[in-house]
Structure formats: structure tokens, C-alpha cells
Backbone as numpy.savetxt, mean C-alpha at the origin, in Angstrom:
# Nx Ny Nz CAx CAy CAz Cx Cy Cz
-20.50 -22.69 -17.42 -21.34 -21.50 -17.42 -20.46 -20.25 -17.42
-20.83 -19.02 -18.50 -20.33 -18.06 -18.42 -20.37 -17.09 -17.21
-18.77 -16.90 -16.86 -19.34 -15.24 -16.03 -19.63 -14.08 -16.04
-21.28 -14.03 -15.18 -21.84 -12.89 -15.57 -21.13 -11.38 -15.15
-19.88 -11.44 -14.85 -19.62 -10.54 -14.31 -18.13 -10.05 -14.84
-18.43 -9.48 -16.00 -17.33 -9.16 -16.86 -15.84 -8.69 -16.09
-15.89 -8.25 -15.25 -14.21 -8.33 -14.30 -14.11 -9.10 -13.46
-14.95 -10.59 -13.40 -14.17 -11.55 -12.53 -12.65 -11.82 -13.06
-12.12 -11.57 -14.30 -10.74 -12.24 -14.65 -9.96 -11.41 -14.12
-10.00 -9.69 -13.99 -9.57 -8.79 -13.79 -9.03 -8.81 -12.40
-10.30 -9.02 -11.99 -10.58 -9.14 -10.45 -9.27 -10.57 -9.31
-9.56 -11.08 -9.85 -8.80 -12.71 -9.95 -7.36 -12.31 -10.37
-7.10 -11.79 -11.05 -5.58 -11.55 -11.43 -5.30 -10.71 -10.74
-5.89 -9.38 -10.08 -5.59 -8.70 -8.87 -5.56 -8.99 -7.49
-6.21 -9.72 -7.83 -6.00 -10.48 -6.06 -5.37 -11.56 -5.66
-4.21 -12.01 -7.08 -3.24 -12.33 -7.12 -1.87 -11.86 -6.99
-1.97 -10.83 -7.19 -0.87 -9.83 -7.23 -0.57 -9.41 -5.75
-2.04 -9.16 -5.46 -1.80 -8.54 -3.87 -1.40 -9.83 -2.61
-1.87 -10.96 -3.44 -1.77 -11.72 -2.34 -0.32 -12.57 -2.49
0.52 -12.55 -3.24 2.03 -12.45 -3.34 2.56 -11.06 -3.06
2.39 -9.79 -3.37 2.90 -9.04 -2.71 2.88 -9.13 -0.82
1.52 -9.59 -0.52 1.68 -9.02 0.70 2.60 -10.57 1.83
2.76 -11.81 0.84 3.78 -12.72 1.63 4.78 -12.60 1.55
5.34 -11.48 0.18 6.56 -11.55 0.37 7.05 -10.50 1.17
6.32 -9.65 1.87 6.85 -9.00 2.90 7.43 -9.68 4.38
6.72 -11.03 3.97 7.59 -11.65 5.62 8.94 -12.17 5.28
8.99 -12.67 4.09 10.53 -12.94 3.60 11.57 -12.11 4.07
11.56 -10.85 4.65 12.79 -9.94 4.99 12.72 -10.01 6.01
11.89 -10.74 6.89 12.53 -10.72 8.23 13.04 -12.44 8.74
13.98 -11.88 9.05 15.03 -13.28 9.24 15.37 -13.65 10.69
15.38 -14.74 10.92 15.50 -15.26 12.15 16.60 -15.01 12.67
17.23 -14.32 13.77 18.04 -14.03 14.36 18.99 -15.01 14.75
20.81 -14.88 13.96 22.02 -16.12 14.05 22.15 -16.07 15.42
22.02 -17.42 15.34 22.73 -18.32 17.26 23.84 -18.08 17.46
24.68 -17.56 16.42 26.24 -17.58 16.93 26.61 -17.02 18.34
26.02 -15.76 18.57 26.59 -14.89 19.40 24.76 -15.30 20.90
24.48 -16.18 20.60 23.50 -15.73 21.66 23.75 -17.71 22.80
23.61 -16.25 24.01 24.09 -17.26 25.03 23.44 -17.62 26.15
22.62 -16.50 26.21 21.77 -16.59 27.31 20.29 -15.91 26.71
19.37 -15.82 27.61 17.99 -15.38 27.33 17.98 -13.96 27.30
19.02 -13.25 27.35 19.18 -11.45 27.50 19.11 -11.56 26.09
20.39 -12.18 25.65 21.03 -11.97 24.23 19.78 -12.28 23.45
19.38 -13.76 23.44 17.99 -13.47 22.52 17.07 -12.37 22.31
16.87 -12.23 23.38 15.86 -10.67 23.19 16.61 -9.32 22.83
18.06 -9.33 22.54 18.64 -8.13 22.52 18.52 -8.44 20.65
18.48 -10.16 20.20 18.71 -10.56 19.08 17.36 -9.64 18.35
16.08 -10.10 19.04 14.86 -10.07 18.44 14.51 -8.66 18.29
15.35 -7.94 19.38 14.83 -6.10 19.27 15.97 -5.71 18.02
17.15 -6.68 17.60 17.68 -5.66 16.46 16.86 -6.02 15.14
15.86 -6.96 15.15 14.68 -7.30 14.15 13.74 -6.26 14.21
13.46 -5.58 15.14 12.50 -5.05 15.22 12.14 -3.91 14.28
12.95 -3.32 13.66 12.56 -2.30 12.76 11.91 -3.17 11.58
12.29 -4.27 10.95 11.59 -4.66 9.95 10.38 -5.77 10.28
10.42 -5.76 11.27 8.97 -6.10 11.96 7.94 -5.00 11.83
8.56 -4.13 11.73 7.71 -2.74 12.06 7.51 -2.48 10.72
8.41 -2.10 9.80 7.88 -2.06 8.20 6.98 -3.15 7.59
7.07 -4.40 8.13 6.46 -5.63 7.45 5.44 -5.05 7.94
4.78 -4.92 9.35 2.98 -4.81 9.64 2.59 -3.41 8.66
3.34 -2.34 9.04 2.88 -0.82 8.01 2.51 -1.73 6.66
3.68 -1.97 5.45 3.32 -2.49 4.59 2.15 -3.29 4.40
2.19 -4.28 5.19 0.95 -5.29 5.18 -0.54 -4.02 5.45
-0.25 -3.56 6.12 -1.27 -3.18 6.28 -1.49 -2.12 5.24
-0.86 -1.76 4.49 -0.71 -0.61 3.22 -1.38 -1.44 2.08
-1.21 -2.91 1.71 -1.66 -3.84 1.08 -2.84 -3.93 1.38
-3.18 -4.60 2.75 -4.28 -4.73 3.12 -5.48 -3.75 2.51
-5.23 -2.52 2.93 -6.27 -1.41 2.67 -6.57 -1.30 1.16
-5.28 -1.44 0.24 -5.63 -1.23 -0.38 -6.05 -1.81 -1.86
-6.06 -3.39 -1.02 -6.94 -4.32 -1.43 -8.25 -4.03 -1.72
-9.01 -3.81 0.21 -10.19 -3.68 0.21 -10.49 -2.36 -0.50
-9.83 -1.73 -0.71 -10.28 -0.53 -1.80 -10.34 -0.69 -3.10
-9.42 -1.72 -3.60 -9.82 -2.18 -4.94 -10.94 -3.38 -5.06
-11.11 -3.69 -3.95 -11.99 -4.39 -3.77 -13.61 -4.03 -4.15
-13.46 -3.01 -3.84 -15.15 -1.71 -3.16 -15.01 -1.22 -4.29
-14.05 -1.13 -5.02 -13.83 0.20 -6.37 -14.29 -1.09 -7.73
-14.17 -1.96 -7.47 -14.61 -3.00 -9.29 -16.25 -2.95 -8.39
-16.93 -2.94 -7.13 -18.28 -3.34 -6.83 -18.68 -1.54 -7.64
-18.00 -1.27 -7.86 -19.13 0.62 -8.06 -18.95 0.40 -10.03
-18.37 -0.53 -10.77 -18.37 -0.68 -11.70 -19.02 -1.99 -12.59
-19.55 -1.38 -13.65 -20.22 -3.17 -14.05 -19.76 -3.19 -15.39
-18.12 -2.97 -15.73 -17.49 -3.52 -17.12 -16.18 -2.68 -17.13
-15.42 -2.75 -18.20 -14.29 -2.25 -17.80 -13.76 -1.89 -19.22
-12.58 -1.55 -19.39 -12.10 -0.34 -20.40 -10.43 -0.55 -21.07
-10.28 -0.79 -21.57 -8.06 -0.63 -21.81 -7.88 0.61 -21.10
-8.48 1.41 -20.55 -7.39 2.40 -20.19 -7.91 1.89 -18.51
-8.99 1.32 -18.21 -9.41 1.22 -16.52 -8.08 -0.31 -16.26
-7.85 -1.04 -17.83 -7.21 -2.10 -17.46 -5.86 -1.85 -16.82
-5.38 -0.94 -17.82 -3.99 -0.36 -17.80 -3.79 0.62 -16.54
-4.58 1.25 -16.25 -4.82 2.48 -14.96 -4.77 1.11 -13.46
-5.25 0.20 -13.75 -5.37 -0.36 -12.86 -4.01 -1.57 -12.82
-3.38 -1.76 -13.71 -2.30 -2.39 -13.83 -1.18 -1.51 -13.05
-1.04 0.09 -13.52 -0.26 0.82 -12.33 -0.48 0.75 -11.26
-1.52 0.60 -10.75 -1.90 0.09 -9.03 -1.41 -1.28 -8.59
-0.95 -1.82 -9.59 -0.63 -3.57 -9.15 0.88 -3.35 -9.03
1.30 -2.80 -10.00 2.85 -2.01 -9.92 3.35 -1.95 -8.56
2.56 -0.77 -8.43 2.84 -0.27 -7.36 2.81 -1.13 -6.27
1.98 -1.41 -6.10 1.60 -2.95 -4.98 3.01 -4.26 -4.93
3.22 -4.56 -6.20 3.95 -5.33 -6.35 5.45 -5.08 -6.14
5.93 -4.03 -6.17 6.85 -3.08 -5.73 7.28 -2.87 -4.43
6.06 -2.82 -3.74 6.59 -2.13 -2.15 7.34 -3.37 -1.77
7.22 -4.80 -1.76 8.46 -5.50 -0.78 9.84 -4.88 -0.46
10.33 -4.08 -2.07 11.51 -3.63 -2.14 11.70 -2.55 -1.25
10.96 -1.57 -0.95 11.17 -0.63 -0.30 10.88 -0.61 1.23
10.29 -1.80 1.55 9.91 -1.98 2.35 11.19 -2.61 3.76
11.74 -3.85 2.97 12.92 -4.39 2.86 14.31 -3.42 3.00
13.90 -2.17 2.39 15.28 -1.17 2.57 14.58 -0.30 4.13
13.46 -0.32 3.93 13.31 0.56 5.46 13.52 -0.33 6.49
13.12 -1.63 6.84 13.89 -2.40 7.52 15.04 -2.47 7.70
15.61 -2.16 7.27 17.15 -2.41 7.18 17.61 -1.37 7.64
17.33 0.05 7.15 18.09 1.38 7.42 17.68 1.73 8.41
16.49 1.66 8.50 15.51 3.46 9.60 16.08 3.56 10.65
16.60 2.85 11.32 17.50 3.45 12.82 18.83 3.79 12.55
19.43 3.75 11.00 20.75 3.84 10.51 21.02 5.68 10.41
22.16 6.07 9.96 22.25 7.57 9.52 22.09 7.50 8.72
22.05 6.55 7.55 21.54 6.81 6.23 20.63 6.36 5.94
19.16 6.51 6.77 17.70 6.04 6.24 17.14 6.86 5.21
17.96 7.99 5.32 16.99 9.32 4.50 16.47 8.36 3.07
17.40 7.82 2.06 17.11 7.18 0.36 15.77 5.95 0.95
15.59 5.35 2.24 15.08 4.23 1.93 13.65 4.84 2.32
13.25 6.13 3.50 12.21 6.60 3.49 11.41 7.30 2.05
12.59 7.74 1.61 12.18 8.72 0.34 11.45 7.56 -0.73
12.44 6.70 -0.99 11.51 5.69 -1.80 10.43 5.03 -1.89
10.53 4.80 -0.16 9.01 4.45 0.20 7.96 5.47 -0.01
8.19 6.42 0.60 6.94 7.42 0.25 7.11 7.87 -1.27
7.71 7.70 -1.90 7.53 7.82 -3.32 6.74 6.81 -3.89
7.19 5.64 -3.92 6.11 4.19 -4.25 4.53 4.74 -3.43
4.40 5.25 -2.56 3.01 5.40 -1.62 2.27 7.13 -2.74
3.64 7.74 -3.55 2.61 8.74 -3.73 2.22 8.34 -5.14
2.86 7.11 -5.62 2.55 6.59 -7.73 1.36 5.78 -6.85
1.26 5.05 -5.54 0.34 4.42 -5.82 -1.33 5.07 -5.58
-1.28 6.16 -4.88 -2.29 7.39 -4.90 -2.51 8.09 -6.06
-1.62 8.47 -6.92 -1.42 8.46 -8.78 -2.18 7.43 -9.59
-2.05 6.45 -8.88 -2.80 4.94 -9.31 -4.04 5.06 -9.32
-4.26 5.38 -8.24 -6.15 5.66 -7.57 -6.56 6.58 -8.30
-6.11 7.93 -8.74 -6.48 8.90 -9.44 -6.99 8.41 -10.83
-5.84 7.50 -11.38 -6.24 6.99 -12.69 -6.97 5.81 -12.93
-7.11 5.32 -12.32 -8.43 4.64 -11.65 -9.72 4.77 -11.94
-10.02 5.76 -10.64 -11.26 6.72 -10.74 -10.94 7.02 -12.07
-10.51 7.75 -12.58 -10.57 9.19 -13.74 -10.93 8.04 -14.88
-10.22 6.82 -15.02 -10.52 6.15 -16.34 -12.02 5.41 -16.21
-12.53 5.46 -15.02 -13.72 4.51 -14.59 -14.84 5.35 -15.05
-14.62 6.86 -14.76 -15.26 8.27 -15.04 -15.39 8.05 -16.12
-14.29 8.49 -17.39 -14.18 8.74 -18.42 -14.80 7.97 -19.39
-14.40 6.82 -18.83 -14.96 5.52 -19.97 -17.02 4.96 -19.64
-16.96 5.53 -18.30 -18.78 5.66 -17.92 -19.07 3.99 -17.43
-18.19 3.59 -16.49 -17.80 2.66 -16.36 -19.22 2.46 -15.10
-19.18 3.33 -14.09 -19.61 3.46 -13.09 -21.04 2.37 -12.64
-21.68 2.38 -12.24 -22.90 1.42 -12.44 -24.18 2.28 -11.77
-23.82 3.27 -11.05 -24.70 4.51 -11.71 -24.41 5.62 -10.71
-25.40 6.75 -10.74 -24.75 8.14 -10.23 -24.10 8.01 -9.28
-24.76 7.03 -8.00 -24.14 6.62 -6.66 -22.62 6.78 -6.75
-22.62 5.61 -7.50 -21.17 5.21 -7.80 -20.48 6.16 -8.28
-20.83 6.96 -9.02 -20.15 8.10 -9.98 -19.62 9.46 -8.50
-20.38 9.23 -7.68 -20.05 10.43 -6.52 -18.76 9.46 -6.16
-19.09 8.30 -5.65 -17.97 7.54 -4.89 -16.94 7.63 -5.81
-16.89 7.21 -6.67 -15.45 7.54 -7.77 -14.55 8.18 -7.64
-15.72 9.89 -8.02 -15.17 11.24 -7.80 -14.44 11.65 -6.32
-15.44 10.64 -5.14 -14.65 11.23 -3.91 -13.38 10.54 -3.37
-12.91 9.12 -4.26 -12.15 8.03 -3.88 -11.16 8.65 -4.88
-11.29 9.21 -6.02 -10.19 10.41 -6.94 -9.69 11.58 -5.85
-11.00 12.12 -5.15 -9.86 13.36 -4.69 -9.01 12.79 -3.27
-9.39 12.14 -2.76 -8.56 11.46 -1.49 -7.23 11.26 -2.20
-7.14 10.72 -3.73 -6.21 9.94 -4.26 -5.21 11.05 -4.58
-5.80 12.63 -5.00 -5.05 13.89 -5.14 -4.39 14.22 -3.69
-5.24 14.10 -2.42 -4.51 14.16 -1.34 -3.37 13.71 -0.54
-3.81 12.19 -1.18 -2.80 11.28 -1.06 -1.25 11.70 -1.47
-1.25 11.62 -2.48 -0.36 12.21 -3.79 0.27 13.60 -3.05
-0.29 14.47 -2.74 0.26 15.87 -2.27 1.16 15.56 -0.65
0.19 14.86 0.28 0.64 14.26 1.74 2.00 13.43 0.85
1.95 12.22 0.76 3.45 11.58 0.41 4.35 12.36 -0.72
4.28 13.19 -1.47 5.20 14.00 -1.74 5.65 14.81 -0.84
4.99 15.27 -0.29 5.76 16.02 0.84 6.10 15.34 1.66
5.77 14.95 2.20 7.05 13.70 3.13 7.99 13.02 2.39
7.98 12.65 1.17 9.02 12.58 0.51 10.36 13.62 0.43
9.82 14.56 0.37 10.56 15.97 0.46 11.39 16.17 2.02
10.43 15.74 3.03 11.03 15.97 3.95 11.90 14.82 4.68
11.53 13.92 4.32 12.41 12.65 4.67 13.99 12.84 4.74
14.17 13.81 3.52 15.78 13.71 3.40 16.23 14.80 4.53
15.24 15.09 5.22 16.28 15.55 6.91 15.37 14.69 8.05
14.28 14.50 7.90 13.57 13.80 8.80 13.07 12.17 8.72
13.78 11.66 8.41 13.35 10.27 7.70 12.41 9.37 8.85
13.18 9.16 10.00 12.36 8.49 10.68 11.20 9.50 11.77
10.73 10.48 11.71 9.73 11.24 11.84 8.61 11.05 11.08
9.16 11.03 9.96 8.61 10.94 8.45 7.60 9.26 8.42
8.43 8.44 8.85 8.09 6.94 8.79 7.43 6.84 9.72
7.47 7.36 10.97 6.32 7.24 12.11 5.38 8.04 11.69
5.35 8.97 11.28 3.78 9.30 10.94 3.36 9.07 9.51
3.83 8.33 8.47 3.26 7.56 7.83 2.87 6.63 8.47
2.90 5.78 9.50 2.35 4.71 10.17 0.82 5.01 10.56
1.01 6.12 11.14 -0.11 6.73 12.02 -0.90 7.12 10.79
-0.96 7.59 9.49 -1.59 8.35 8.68 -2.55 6.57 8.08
-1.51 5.60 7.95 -1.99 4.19 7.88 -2.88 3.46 8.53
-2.65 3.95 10.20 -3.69 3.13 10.98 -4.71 3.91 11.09
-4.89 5.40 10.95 -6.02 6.43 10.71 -6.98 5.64 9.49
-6.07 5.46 8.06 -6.76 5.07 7.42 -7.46 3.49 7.55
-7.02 2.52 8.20 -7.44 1.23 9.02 -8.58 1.15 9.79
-8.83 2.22 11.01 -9.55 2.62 11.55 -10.75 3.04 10.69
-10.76 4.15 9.95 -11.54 4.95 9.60 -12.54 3.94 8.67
-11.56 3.09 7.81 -12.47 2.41 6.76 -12.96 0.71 7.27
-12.75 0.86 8.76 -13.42 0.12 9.39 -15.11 0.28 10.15
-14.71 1.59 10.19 -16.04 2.35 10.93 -16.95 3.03 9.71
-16.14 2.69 8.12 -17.19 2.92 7.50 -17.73 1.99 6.66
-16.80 0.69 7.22 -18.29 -0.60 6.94 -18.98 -0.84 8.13
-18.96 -0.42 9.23 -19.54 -0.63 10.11 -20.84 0.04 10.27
-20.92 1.48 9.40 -22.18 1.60 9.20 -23.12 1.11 8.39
């Protein structure tokens, strides 16, 4: 039987993408060498020098996470699709598929003196993938994709978040290169705001 639902393939190949992006974020964190550990101090002194990329793996994951369920909510406001919604939406997988790398360098650096390149990249990947959302919306718009006015407001308002987006991580991009780990803690916080928020708005 055919599916009636012209972006199940779409759909299916994206939630493939995300769901290898978001395992290979545990791959960078590595189990701490026995060589040097002797007692039960040392282990835990082992597990706190892990801890920064413990800390990038949950942000990330949870950067995935969200914005899953947003591509998730964003094919339900559409009933067909477009080469340019394909391609607009292929930069969002990019992007997605991408962050291990940067993710992997903020682990590694952020308590270093030279975190400034690995914050900057990250919030650069975070402002193409808000670029992503823009073109998104805009091709979903353009092409009359929507499945009707409802949807057509939600579009428009899930586009300008995506302009905000875009303006917030450029500028922290900008500022990273004196404030890097300032910069990375409140991208965290700007993350679990957004966690929160789009929890309480399926909850209505």
C-alpha cells in the first residue's frame, strides 16, 4: 500500500540523520586510562578531567534533541514538499550532522587558553543551523507548502525565531574570541530555556 503521506521518505531519511548524529556525540567521551589511578581520589579526579565533554555531549544532545522535535512539528504544518523545501531542509541535516565535530573540539578545549576557535565554531554551526530554519520556513512559504493559514502563521513565527537565532549566535560568535567559556555557559542556558519552554508548549 502506497503512502499517503508524501514526506514519509523525507521524513525517514531525517530522522536518520539525527539519530546518528546524536550517538555519535557519546563517542568523544572516553573512559578514563588506569595507568595513573590508584586509589578512589584519583578516579574521581580521572572522571572530573572528563567532565567538560560530558558537558558538551548533554548541550549538544540536547541541541539535536530540540531540534528534531522541531523538524518534527515543522513536516506536521505541511502536506507535500518542494526541491527547494528538499534542499533547504538538507542544510538543516548538514548542520545537524556536523555538530559531533565541534562539539568534540569544545570538549576538549573549554577549560584550555585556547578555547576561543572551538567556541567560535560551535556557535557558528548553531547560527547556519538557525539559517537552516529560515530556509525552511521561507521555502515552505514560497512554494505554498503549508496545509493552511494556521500553519502559514506558525511558519512565519518559527522563520522569525530562526532570524533571532541567527543574530543571538553570531554575536556570541563574535564574542567568544575574548569570552569563550562565558559564551558556552550561556549558550547552555539559552538551550535549556529553549527545552523548557517547548515543553510547556506541548503541555498546553
Amino acid at each position: 500500500m502506497a503512502d499517503t503521506n508524501p514526506n514519509t521518505r523525507l521524513e525517514a531519511f531525517s530522522d536518520g540523520v539525527f539519530a546518528i548524529a546524536i550517538t555519535l556525540l557519546i563517542l568523544d567521551i572516553k573512559i578514563p586510562p588506569t595507568d595513573h589511578i590508584l586509589t578512589t581520589s584519583d578516579f574521581w579526579l580521572a572522571l572530573g578531567r572528563i567532565a567538560p565533554s560530558i558537558f558538551t555531549f548533554i548541550l549538544s544532545f540536547v541541541v539535536i534533541l530540540i531540534s528534531w522535535v522541531n523538524h518534527h512539528g515543522t513536516l506536521k504544518l505541511i502536506h507535500r514538499s518542494s526541491a527547494l523545501f528538499i534542499y533547504a531542509n538538507g542544510f538543516l541535516l548538514l548542520t545537524v550532522a556536523f555538530l559531533p565535530f565541534p562539539t568534540a573540539l569544545l570538549g576538549e578545549h573549554i577549560l584550555t587558553d585556547h578555547s576561543a576557535p572551538a567556541v567560535i565554531l560551535y556557535e557558528s554551526v548553531l547560527a547556519l543551523q538557525a539559517i537552516s530554519w529560515i530556509a525552511i520556513c521561507g521555502a515552505a512559504l514560497k512554494d505554498h507548502l503549508q496545509q493552511n493559514e494556521r500553519s502559514a502563521v506558525q511558519l512565519r513565527s518559527n522563520r522569525k525565531f530562526g532570524y533571532y537565532g541567527c543574530i543571538a549566535y553570531s554575536i556570541l560568535a563574535i564574542i567568544a574570541a575574548w569570552f569563550p567559556l562565558a559564551v558556552a555557559i550561556v549558550t547552555a542556558m539559552i538551550w535549556v530555556f529553549w527545552l523548557i519552554f517547548g515543553m510547556n508548549i506541548r503541555e498546553e
